[in-house]
Short mmCIF file of C-alpha atoms in Angstrom, two decimals:
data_model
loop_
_atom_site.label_atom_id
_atom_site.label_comp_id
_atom_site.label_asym_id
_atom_site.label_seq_id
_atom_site.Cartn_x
_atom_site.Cartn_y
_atom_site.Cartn_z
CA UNK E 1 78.45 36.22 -58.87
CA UNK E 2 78.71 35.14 -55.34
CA UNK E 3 75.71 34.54 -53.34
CA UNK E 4 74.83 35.84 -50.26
CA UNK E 5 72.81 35.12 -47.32
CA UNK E 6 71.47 37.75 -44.73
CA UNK E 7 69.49 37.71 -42.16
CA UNK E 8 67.64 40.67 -40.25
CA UNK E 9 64.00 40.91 -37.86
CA UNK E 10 64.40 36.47 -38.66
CA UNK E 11 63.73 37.24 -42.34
CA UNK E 12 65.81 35.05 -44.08
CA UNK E 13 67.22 37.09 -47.74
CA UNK E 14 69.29 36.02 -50.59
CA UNK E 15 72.01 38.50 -51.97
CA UNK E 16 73.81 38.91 -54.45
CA UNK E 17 77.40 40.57 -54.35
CA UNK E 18 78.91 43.14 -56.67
CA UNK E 19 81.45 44.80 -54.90
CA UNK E 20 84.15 44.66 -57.52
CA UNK E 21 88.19 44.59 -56.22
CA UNK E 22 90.75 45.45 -58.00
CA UNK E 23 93.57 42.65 -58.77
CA UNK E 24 95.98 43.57 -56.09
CA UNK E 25 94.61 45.82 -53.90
CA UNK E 26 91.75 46.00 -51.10
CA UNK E 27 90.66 49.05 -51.83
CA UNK E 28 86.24 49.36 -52.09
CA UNK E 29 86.18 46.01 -50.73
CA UNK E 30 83.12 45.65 -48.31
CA UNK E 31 84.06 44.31 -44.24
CA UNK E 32 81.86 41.19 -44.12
CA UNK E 33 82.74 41.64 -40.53
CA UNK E 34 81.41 45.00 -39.92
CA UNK E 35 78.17 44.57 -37.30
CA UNK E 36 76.72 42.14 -35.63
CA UNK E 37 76.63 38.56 -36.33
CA UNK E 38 75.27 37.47 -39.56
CA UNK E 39 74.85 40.52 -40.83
CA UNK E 40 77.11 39.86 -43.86
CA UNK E 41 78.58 43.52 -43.16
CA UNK E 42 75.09 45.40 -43.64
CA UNK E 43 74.34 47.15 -39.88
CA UNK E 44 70.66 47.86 -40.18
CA UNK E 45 69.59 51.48 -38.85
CA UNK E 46 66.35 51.49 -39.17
CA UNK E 47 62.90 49.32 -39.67
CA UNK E 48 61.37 47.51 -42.63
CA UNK E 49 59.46 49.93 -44.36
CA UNK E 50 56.75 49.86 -46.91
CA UNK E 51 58.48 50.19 -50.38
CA UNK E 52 55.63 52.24 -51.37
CA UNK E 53 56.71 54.97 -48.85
CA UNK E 54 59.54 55.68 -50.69
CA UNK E 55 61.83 56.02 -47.86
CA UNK E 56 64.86 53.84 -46.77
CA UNK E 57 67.97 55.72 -47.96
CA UNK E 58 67.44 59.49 -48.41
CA UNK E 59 68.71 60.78 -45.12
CA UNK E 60 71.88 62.54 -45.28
CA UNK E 61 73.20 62.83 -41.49
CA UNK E 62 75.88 61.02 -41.16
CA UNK E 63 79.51 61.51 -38.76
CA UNK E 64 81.89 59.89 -37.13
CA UNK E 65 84.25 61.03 -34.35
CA UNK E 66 87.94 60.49 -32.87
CA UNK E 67 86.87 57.14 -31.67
CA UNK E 68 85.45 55.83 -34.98
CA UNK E 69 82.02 56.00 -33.72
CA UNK E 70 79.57 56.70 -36.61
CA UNK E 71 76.55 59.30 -35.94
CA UNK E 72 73.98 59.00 -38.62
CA UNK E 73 69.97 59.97 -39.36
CA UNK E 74 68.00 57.68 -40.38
CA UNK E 75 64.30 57.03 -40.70
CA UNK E 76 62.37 55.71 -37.66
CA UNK E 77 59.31 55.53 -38.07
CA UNK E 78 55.94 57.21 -40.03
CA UNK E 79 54.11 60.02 -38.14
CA UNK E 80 49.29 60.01 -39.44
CA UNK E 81 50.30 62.24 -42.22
CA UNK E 82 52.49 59.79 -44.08
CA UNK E 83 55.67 61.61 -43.25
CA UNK E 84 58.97 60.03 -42.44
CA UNK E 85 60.07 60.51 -38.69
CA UNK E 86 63.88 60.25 -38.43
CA UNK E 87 66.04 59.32 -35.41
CA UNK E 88 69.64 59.77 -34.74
CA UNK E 89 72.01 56.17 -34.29
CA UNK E 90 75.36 55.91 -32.67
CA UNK E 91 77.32 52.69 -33.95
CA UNK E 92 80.79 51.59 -32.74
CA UNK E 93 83.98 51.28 -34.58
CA UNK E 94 83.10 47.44 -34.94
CA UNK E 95 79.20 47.94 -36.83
CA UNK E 96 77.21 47.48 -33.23
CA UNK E 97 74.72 50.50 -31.53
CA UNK E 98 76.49 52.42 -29.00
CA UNK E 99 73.51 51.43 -26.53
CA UNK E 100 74.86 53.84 -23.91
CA UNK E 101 73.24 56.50 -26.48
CA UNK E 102 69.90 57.47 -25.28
CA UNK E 103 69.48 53.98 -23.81
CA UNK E 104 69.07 52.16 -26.93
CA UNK E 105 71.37 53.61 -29.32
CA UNK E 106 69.01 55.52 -31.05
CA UNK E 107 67.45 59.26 -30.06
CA UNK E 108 64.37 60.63 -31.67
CA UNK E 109 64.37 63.97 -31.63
CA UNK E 110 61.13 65.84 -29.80
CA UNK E 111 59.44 69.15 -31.65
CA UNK E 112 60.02 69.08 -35.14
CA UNK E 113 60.02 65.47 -36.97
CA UNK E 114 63.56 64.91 -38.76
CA UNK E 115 63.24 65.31 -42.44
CA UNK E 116 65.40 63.17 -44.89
CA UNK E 117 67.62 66.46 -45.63
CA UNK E 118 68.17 67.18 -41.66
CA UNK E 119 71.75 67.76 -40.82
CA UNK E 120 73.95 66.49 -38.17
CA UNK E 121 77.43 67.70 -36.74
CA UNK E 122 79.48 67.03 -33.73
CA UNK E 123 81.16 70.22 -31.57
CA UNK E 124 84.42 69.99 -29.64
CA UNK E 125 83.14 68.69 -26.75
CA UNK E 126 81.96 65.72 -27.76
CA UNK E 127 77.98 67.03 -28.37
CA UNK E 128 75.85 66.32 -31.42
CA UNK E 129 73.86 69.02 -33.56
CA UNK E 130 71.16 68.22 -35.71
CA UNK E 131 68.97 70.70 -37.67
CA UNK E 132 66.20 70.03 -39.47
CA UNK E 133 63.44 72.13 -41.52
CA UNK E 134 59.97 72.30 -40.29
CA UNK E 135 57.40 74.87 -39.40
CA UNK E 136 55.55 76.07 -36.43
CA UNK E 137 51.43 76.59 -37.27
CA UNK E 138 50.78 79.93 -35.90
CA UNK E 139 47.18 80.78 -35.84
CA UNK E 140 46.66 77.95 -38.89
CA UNK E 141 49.69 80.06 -40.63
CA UNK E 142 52.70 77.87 -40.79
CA UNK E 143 55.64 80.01 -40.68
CA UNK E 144 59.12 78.29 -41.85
CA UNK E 145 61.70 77.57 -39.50
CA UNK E 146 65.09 75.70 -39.06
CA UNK E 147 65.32 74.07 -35.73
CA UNK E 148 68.28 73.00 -33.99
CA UNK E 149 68.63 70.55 -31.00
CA UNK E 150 71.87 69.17 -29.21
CA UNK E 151 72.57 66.20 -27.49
CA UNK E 152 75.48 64.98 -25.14
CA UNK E 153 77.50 62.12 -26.44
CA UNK E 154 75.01 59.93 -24.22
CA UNK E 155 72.04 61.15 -26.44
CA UNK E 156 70.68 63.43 -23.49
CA UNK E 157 68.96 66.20 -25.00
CA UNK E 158 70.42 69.78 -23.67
CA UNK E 159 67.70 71.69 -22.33
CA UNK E 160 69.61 74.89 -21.88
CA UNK E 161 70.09 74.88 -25.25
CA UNK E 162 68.48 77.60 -27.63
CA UNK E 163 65.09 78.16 -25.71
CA UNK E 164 66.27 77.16 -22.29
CA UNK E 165 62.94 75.04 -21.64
CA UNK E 166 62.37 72.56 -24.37
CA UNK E 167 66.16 72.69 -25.63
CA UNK E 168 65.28 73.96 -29.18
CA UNK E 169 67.27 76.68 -30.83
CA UNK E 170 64.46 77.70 -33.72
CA UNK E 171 65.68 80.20 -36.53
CA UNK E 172 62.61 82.29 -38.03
CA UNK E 173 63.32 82.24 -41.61
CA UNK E 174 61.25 83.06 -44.78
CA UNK E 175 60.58 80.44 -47.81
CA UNK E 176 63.11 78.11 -46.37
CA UNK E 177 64.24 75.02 -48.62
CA UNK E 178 66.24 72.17 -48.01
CA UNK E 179 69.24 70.83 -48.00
CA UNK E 180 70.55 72.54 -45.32
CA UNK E 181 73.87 71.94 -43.23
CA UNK E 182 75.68 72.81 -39.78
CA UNK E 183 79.21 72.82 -38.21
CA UNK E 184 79.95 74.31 -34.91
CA UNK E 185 83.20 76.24 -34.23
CA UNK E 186 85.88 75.70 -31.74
CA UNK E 187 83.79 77.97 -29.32
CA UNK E 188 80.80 76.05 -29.71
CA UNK E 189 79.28 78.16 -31.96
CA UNK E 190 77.36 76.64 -34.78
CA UNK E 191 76.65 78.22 -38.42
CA UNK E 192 73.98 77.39 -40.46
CA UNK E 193 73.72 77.30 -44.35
CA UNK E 194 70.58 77.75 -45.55
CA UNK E 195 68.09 79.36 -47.80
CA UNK E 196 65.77 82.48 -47.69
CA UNK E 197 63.67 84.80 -49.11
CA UNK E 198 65.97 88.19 -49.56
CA UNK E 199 64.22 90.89 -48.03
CA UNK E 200 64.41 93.32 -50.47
CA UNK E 201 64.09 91.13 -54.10
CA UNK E 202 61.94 88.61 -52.00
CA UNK E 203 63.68 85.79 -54.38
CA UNK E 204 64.99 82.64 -52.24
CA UNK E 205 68.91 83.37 -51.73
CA UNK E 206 72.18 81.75 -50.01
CA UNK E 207 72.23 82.63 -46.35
CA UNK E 208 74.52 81.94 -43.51
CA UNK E 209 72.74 81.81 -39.77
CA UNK E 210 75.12 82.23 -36.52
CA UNK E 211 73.81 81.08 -33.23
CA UNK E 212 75.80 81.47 -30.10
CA UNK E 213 77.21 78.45 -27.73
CA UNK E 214 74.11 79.10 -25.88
CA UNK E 215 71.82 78.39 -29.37
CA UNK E 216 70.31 82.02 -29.38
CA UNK E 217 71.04 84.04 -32.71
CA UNK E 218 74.12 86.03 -32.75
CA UNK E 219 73.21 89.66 -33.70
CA UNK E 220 76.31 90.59 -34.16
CA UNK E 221 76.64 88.33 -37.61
CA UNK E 222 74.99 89.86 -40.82
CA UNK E 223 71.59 90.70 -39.86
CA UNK E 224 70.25 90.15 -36.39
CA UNK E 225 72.36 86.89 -37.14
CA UNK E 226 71.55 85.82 -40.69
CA UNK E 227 73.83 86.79 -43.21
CA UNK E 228 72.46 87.74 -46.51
CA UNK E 229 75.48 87.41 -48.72
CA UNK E 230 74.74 87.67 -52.35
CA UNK E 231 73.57 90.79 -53.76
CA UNK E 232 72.24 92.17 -56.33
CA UNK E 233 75.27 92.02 -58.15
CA UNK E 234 75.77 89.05 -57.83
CA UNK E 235 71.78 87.81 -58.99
CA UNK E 236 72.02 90.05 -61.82
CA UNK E 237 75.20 88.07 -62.82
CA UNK E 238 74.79 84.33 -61.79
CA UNK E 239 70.55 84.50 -61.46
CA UNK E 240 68.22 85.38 -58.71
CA UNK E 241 67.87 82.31 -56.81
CA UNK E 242 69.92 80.36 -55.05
CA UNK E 243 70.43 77.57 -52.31
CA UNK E 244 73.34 77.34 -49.09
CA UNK E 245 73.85 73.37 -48.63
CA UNK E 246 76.87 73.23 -47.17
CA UNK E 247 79.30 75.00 -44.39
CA UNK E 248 82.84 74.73 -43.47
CA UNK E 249 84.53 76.43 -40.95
CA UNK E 250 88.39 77.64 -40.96
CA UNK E 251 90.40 77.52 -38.64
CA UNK E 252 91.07 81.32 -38.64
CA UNK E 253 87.35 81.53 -38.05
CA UNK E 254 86.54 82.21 -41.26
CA UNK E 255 83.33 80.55 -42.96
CA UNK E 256 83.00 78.67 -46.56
CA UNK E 257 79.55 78.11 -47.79
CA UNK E 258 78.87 76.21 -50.73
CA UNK E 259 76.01 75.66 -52.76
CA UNK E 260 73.99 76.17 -56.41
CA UNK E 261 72.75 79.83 -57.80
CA UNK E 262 70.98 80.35 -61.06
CA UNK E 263 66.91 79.83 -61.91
CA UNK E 264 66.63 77.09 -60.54
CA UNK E 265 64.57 75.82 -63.40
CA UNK E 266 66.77 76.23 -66.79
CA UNK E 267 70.51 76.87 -65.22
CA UNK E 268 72.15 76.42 -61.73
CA UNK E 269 76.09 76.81 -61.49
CA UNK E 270 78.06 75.50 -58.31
CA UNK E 271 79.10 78.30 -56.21
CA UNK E 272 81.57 78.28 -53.01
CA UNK E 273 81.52 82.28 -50.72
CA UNK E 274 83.93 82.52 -47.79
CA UNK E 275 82.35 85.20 -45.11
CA UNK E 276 84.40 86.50 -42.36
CA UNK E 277 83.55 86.21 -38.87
CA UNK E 278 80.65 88.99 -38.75
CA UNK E 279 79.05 87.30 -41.91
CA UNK E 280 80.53 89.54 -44.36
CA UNK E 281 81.74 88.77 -47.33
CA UNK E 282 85.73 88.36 -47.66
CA UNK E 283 86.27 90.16 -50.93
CA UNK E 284 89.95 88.47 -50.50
CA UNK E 285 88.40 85.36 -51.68
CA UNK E 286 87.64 83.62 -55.23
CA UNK E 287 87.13 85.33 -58.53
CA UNK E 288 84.24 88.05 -57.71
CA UNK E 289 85.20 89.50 -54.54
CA UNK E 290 83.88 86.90 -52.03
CA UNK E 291 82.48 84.49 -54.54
CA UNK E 292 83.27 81.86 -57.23
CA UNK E 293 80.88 80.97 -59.42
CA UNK E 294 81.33 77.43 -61.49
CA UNK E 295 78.84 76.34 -64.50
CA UNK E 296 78.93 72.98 -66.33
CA UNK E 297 77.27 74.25 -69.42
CA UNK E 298 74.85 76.80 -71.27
CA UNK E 299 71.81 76.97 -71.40
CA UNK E 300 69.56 73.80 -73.02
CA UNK E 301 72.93 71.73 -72.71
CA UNK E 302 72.81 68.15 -70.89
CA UNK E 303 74.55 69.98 -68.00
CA UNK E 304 73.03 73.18 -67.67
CA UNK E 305 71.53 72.81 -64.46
CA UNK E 306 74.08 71.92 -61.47
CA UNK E 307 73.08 71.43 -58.35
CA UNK E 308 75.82 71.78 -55.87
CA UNK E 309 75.52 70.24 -52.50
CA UNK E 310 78.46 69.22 -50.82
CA UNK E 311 81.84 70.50 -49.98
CA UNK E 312 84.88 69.47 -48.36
CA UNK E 313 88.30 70.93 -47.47
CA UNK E 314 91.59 69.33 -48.13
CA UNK E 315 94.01 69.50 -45.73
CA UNK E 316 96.05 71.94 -47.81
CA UNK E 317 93.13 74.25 -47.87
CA UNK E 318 91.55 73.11 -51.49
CA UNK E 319 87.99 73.13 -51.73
CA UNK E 320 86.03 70.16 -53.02
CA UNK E 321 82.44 70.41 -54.03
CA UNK E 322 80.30 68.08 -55.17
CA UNK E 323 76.87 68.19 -56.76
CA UNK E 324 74.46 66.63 -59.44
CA UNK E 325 73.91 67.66 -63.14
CA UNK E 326 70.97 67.65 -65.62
CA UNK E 327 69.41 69.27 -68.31
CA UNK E 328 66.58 70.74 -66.55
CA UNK E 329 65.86 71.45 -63.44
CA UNK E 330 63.07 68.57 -63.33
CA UNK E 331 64.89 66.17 -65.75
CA UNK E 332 67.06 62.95 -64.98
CA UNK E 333 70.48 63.10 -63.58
CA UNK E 334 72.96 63.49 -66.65
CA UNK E 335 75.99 63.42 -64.51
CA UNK E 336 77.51 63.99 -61.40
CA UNK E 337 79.62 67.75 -61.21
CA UNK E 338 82.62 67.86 -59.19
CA UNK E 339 84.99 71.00 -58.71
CA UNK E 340 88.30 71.70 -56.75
CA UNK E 341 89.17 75.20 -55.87
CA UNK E 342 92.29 76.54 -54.19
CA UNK E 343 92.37 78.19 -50.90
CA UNK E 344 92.19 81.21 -52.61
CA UNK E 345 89.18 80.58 -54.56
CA UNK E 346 90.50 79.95 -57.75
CA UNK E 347 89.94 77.12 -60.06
CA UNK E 348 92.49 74.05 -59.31
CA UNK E 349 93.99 73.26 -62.65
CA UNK E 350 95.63 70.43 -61.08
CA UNK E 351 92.37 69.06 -60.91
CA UNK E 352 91.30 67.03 -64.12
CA UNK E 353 93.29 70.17 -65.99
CA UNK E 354 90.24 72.30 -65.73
CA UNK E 355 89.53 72.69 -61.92
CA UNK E 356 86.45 70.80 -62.47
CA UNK E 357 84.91 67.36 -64.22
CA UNK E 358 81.06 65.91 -64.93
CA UNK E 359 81.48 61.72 -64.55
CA UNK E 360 78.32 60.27 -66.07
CA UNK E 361 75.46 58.16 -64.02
CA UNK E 362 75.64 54.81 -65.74
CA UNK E 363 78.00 51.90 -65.96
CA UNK E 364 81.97 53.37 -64.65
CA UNK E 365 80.37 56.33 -63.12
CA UNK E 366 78.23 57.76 -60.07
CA UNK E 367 75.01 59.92 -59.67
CA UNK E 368 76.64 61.94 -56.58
CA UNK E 369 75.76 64.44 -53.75
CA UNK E 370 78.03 63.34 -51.26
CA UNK E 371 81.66 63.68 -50.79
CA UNK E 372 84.27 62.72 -48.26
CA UNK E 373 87.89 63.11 -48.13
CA UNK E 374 90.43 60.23 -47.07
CA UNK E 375 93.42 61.44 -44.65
CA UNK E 376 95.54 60.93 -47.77
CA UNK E 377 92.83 63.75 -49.67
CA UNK E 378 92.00 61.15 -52.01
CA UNK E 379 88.01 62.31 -52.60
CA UNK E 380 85.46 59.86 -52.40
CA UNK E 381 82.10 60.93 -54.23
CA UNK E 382 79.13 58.56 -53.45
CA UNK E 383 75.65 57.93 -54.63
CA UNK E 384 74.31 55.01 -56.84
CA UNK E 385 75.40 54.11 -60.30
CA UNK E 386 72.36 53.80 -63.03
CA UNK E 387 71.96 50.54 -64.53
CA UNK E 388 69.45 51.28 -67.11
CA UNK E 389 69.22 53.84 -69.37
CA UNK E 390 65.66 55.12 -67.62
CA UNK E 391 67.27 55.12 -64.21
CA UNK E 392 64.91 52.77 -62.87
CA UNK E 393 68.10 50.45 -61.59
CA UNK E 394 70.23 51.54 -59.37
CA UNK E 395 73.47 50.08 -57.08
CA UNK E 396 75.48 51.89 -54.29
CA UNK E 397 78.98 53.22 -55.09
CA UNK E 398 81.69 55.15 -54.30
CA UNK E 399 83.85 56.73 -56.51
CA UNK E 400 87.30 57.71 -55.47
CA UNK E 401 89.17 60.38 -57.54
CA UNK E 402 93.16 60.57 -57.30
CA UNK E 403 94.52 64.06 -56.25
CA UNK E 404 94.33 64.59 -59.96
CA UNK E 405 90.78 64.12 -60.03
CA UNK E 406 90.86 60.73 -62.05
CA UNK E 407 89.18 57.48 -60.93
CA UNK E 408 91.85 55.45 -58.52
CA UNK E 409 92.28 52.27 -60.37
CA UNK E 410 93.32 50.74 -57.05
CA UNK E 411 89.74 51.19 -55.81
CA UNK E 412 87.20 49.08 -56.37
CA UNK E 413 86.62 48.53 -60.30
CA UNK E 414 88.19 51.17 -62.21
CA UNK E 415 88.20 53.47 -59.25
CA UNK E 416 84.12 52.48 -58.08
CA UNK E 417 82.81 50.25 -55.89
CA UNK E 418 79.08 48.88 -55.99
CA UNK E 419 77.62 48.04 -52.86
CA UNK E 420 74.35 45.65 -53.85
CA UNK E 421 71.37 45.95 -52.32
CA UNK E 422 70.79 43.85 -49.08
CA UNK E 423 66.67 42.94 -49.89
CA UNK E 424 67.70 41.97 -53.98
CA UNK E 425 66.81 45.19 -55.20
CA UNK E 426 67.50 48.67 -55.98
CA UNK E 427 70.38 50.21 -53.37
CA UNK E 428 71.59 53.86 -52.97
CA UNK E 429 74.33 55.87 -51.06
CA UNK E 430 72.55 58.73 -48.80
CA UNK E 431 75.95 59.83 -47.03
CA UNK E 432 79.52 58.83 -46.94
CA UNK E 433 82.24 59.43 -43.65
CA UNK E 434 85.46 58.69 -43.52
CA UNK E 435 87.35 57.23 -40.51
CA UNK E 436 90.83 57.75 -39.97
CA UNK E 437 91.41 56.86 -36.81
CA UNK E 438 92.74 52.95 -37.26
CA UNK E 439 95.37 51.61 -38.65
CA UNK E 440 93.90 51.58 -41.67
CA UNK E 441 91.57 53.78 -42.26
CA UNK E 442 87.74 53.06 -43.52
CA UNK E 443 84.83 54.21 -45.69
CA UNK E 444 81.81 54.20 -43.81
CA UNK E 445 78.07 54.58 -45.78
CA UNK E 446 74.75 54.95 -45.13
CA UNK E 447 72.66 52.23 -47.78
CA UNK E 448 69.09 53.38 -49.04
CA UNK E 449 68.00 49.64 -50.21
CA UNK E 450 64.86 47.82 -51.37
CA UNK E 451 63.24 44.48 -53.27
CA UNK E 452 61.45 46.59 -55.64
CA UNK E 453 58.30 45.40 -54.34
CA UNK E 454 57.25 45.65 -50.36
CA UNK E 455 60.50 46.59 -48.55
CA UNK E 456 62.77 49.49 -47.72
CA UNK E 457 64.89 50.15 -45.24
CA UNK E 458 68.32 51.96 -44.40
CA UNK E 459 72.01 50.13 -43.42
CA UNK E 460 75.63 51.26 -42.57
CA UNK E 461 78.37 48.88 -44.35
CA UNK E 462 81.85 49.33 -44.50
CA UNK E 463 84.61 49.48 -47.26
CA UNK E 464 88.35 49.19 -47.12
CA UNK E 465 90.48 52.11 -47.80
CA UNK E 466 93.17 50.29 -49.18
CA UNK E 467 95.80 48.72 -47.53
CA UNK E 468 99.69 49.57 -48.25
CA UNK E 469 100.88 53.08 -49.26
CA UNK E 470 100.22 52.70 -53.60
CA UNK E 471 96.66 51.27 -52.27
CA UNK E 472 95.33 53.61 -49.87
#
């Protein structure tokens, strides 16, 4: 294997390489020239932690924009109660901060502390959204809450956003649990999916929250502007509980939310509801009149519990979500799940045959809960590959899946690439974004890596698309 040397904060590290390449092709290769100078294509974004904090790579926040600028969360610092503080980074087309970004290239985010499943988006304008889960302490009561804050593409925090003092938009909402995700409409509008207790089974449920360009609810979606979508019906057929991790928004205005429903504890299935613009359900869509509902297996079976996270639409309309499998709810990762719907809601039996597929963890396959789509819809799934049969070893990789949801020989080996970790030990994929806009076209990731001993910390690197049209 081919050595490496690295240097970051004048620590001099030794590396070793295992992106594999394919024989003729580029494709999963990693940009030694990505970053600054010496970096060996590994931008760090945040400090040297303590590996004994067990942070470094589990923020999810991660965009990029017209320009190729990359947006991503990652962890800044520790607050006195041991929790992780996370910061938003702006890095250039080329690997290096955007320092024009809140002075430094970096923002920290005032109110509520980012938590590793805070979410980030970008609106037409050129602004940045970030929500986060926290709590406000009421009295000694802590009562849940999603807060959202926006920034101009300089990193200035808006303070006529939500509150109109402190620039927080905060959504009041019961039993909230991450992951949760935003995307703002072409108005400036941004939709929330998310998770609540129902009002009237008190179970945790789906839910879609509207605020308005101004970051106030909109009480004109749903409820006083959450949308409690799934019913009774639907818990008495698919379980009671049930998570929202993901949002898309169509260009007719109308909303996809994707996420898991089931117990939670012995069976979850994948689900993907499309509301219309008032938060109702559009009974047009999928196989139970607003909903599709996807399981991986019964009951007791190795995939029985799937945990669907993230979603993304093709540009024909096709819906790709992406999430991870196990036995159990508490048990080890048996697989990653992956399905592709039409625009209609329908299994795509184009797709692997069956609409669907479960790659295993280990050696040729990815633990996954990230997705991204290439301009050519190729779907990249990315997460860390299991080395051992414990899961105690772990690499970075990326998958990429033809449109016929096999591995892309032309990528990487056998359609993954590993990314190694840049301290010599374990290394993990936290979020994946594509970026169209060169000539080319690039994979851009954010790297959870550590030495298995004292160190963590959290990198962007780079990977090549492919070059030529039978590699890309």
């Amino acid at each position: 294997m081919k050595t490496r040397v690295l240097i970051l904060a004048g620590v001099l590290l030794s590396t070793q390489a295992s992106i594999g390449f394919a024989q003729s092709c580029t494709g999963g290769q990693l940009d030694s020239t990505y970053g600054p100078s010496g970096s060996d294509g590994f931008v760090q974004i945040s400090p040297l932690f303590s590996v004994t904090t067990g942070i470094g790579g589990d923020y999810e926040g991660i965009r990029s924009d017209a320009k190729s600028n990359v947006f991503v969360i990652a962890p800044a610092s520790v607050d006195s109660d041991g929790d992780t503080v996370g910061a938003i980074s702006k890095v250039a087309a080329n690997g290096n901060r955007d320092l024009s970004f809140g002075g430094y290239g970096t923002v920290v985010p005032g109110g509520q502390p980012l938590s590793p499943y805070a979410a980030m988006t970008t609106d037409g304008a050129g602004n940045v959204l970030v929500a986060t889960q926290g709590f406000i302490d009421v009295f000694t009561t802590p009562t849940d809450v999603i807060v959202v804050n926006r920034y101009s593409a300089l990193g200035v925090g808006d303070t006529s956003y939500g509150d109109g003092v402190s620039g927080v938009a905060t959504i009041p909402l019961v039993n909230v649990s991450a992951p949760i995700d935003l995307r703002a409409g072409v108005d400036g509008s941004v939709i929330v999916a998310a998770s609540t207790n129902d009002p009237v089974s008190g179970k945790r449920v789906p839910v879609a929250v509207k605020l308005k360009p101004s970051g106030v609810l909109d009480t004109t979606f749903g409820t006083g502007g959450i949308g409690f979508f799934y019913n009774a019906a639907f818990a008495a057929m698919f379980g009671p509980t049930g998570k929202a991790t993901d949002v898309a928004i169509q260009p007719d205005g109308r909303i996809l939310i994707a996420g898991r429903v089931g117990d939670n504890s012995t069976f979850n299935q994948f689900f993907v509801a499309r509301l219309l613009s008032n938060g109702a359900l559009d009974t047009s869509f999928g196989t139970n009149a607003g909903m599709t509902v996807v399981s991986f297996g019964a009951v007791g079976t190795p995939d029985a519990v799937a945990f669907g996270r993230k979603m993304a639409v093709q540009s024909d309309g096709k819906i790709v979500v992406v999430g991870g499998l196990a036995q159990t709810a508490t048990g080890l990762p048996t697989g990653t799940g992956v399905i592709r719907l039409t625009s209609t809601g329908h299994l795509d039996t184009t797709f692997n045959g069956t609409g669907k597929q479960a790659i295993p963890p280990g050696p040729g396959g990815v633990a996954a809960v990230n997705v991204a789509l290439q301009d050519n819809d190729k779907i990249l799934l990315a997460g860390q590959q299991f080395v051992d049969a414990a899961q105690t070893v772990s690499v970075a990789a990326v998958m990429r899946l033809t449109s016929a949801g096999q591995p892309d020989s032309t990528f990487g080996t056998f359609g993954v690439a590993t990314i190694a970790s840049p301290l010599g030990g374990n290394s993990g994929i936290s979020g994946v974004t594509y970026t169209p806009f060169k000539a080319t076209g690039n994979i851009v990731v954010s790297v959870g890596a550590d030495n298995r001993v004292t160190k963590s910390a959290s990198y962007l690197a780079q990977l090549d698309s492919g070059h030529g049209t039978k590699c890309h």
